[in-house]
Phi, psi and omega in degrees: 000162165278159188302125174257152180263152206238109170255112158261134188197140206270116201277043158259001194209148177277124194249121181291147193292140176271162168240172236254056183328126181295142169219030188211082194283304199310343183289165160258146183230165169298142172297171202269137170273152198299297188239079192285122190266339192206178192189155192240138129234173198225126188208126215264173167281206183252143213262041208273121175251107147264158171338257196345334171305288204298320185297328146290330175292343195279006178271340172259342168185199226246130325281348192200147176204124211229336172277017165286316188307332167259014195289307197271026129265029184285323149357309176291306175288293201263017168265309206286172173277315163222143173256097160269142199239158181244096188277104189270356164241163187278126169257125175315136174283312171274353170083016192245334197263075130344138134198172157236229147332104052227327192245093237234126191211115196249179192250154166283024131298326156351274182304343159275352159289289181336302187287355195257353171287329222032063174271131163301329180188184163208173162255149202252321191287123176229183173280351185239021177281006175224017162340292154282034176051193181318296194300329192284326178296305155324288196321308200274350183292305156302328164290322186278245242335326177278350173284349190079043149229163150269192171199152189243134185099014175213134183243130207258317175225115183341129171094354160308330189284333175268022217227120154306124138318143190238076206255140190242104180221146177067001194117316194288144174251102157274077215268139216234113152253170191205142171203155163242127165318321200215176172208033192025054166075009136316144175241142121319156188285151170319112152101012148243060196254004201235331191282346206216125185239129167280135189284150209204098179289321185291347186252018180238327155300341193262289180317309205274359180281265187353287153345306173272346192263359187220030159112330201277170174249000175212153155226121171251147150212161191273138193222122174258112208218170283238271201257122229279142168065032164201140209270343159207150186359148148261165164343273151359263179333309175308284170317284175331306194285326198265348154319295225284299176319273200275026155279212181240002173263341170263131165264353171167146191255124185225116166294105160233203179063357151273016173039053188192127168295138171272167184259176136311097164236163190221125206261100191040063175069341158229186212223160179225121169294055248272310172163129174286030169060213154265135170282306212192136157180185192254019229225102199222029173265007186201132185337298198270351166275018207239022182240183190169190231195081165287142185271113163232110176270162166253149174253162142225183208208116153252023157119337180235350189172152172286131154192164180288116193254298176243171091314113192205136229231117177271105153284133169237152175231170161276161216212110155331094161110300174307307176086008171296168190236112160263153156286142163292147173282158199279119182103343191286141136335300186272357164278331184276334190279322175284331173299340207276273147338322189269348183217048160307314192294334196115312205267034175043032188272153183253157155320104176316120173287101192272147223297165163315122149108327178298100198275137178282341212216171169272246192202144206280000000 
């Protein structure tokens, strides 16, 4: 990807961009525009490491390497300008203390797959942000930092919770929340309820006023959200996403947690994304989880704002016994059943077109 420069910033006072040390020279990125007017991003489905995941990456390196599995979309990943990814689980600091369903615990190799795909951050709040109690939450916060990425949805020290990731690309400040429905009948501790953020429209909303107010020009957010293996929204979902979309502080809405692609839909010109499938999991019991969605959305500018202008859609699938992530072929069972799904809504979203040079596609 080209480089987005990453601002961490306290959002009551507008803070000028720092700068990023690169710490992934090796991706290819798009040449830089004199007078960049537009940007691209990319936002994956959910990254759920079951065993089977991990056991396949210990096939690729000592103890682990996850980026092969995700090497033939990198293309893709590291084509956009900014990537955001969806971590649905807690990462272990040593790789040795393992699990998977119901508690879910990935080796901090992960994140060095992830950075090496070239994704820029992710979003954290899941139903499985508190597997590893408090400490699991330290833990993986610190492992993507130590890795070059940030994150959204999760927090290490009180009052973090109000503060958007902040990525500064093209010009633009783009600010990133994360919230989840749930913690599957898990609690935070009494007077940390702040480390893991739960969805709250109005306090989220709260945020993103905040937000905007300290400067950013987009707001996204990430929503882990209701209900698993259906294809399309519930009431709950619906009502929720479209508060967020037509206040005046969200600029786009992105979706996870049913492990099954979602439509797309688009709300007075701007779009809420429902849900992205799987990026990578172990979950193959049924046709459609083993499918999934990079989103590359474009933002452009006329010189007074910023806004999300299109939407266009990477069908991905998981690879049985390997755990590779492909783009799908065009004509594939699994690209028509997700193109399909995906504009269930109405929204006329298309297949991405990828640049000059750019092999698009996969594998059927």
């Amino acid at each position: 990807m080209r480089r987005a420069a990453l601002v961490l910033c306290v959002m009551t006072v507008s803070m000028p961009a720092l700068a990023h040390t690169d710490l992934r020279p090796d991706i290819e990125r798009p040449p830089a525009r004199p007078s960049p007017d537009s940007f691209t991003m990319a936002f994956t489905g959910d990254t759920l490491i079951h065993m089977g995941v991990s056991r396949a990456a210990s096939r690729h390196g000592d103890p682990y390497d996850f980026a092969p599995l995700f090497a033939p979309v990198r293309h893709h990943i590291s084509g956009a300008d900014l990537a955001i990814c969806h971590l649905e689980v807690p990462l272990d600091p040593t790789s040795g203390d393992l699990s998977g369903f119901p508690l879910f615990s990935a080796p901090r190799e992960v994140a060095a797959g992830l950075v090496a795909t070239g994704f820029d951050g992710c979003s954290t709040a899941s139903n499985h942000s508190l597997d590893r109690g408090v400490q699991g939450i330290v833990d993986t916060i610190q492992i993507l930092e130590e890795a070059g990425m940030r994150q959204a949805g999760m927090a290490r020290n009180e009052g973090d919770e109000w503060d958007a990731t902040v990525y500064e690309v093209a010009g633009a400040r783009v600010a990133h929340l994360s919230a989840t429905y749930s913690f599957n009948g898990l609690r935070l501790p009494a007077g940390k309820e702040w480390m893991a953020q739960l969805l709250d429209v109005d306090q989220i909303l709260r945020y993103a006023r905040r937000a905007k107010g300290a400067g950013a020009d987009l707001v996204v957010v990430s929503v882990h959200c209701c209900v698993e293996y259906q294809t399309m929204p519930t009431s709950h979902q619906t009502e929720a996403y479209r508060a967020l979309i037509e206040s005046h502080y969200v600029d786009l809405v992105v979706s996870h947690h049913a492990h099954v692609v979602q439509p797309v839909e688009r709300v007075g010109g701007e779009y809420i994304i429902y849900g992205l499938g799987n990026f990578v999991s172990g979950q193959f019991f049924l046709p459609n989880t083993s499918d999934g969605v990079i989103a590359v959305v474009t933002a452009r500018s006329d010189g007074s704002g910023w806004w999300f202008d299109e939407v266009t859609v990477v069908p991905t699938t998981v690879m049985r016994g390997s755990y590779e992530v492909w783009p799908a072929s065009p004509g594939s069972p699994s690209f028509e059943r997700t193109m399909t799904t995906v504009n269930g809504l109405g929204a006329a979203i298309a297949p991405y077109e990828p640049p000059d040079g750019m092999i698009p596609w996969g594998v059927d």
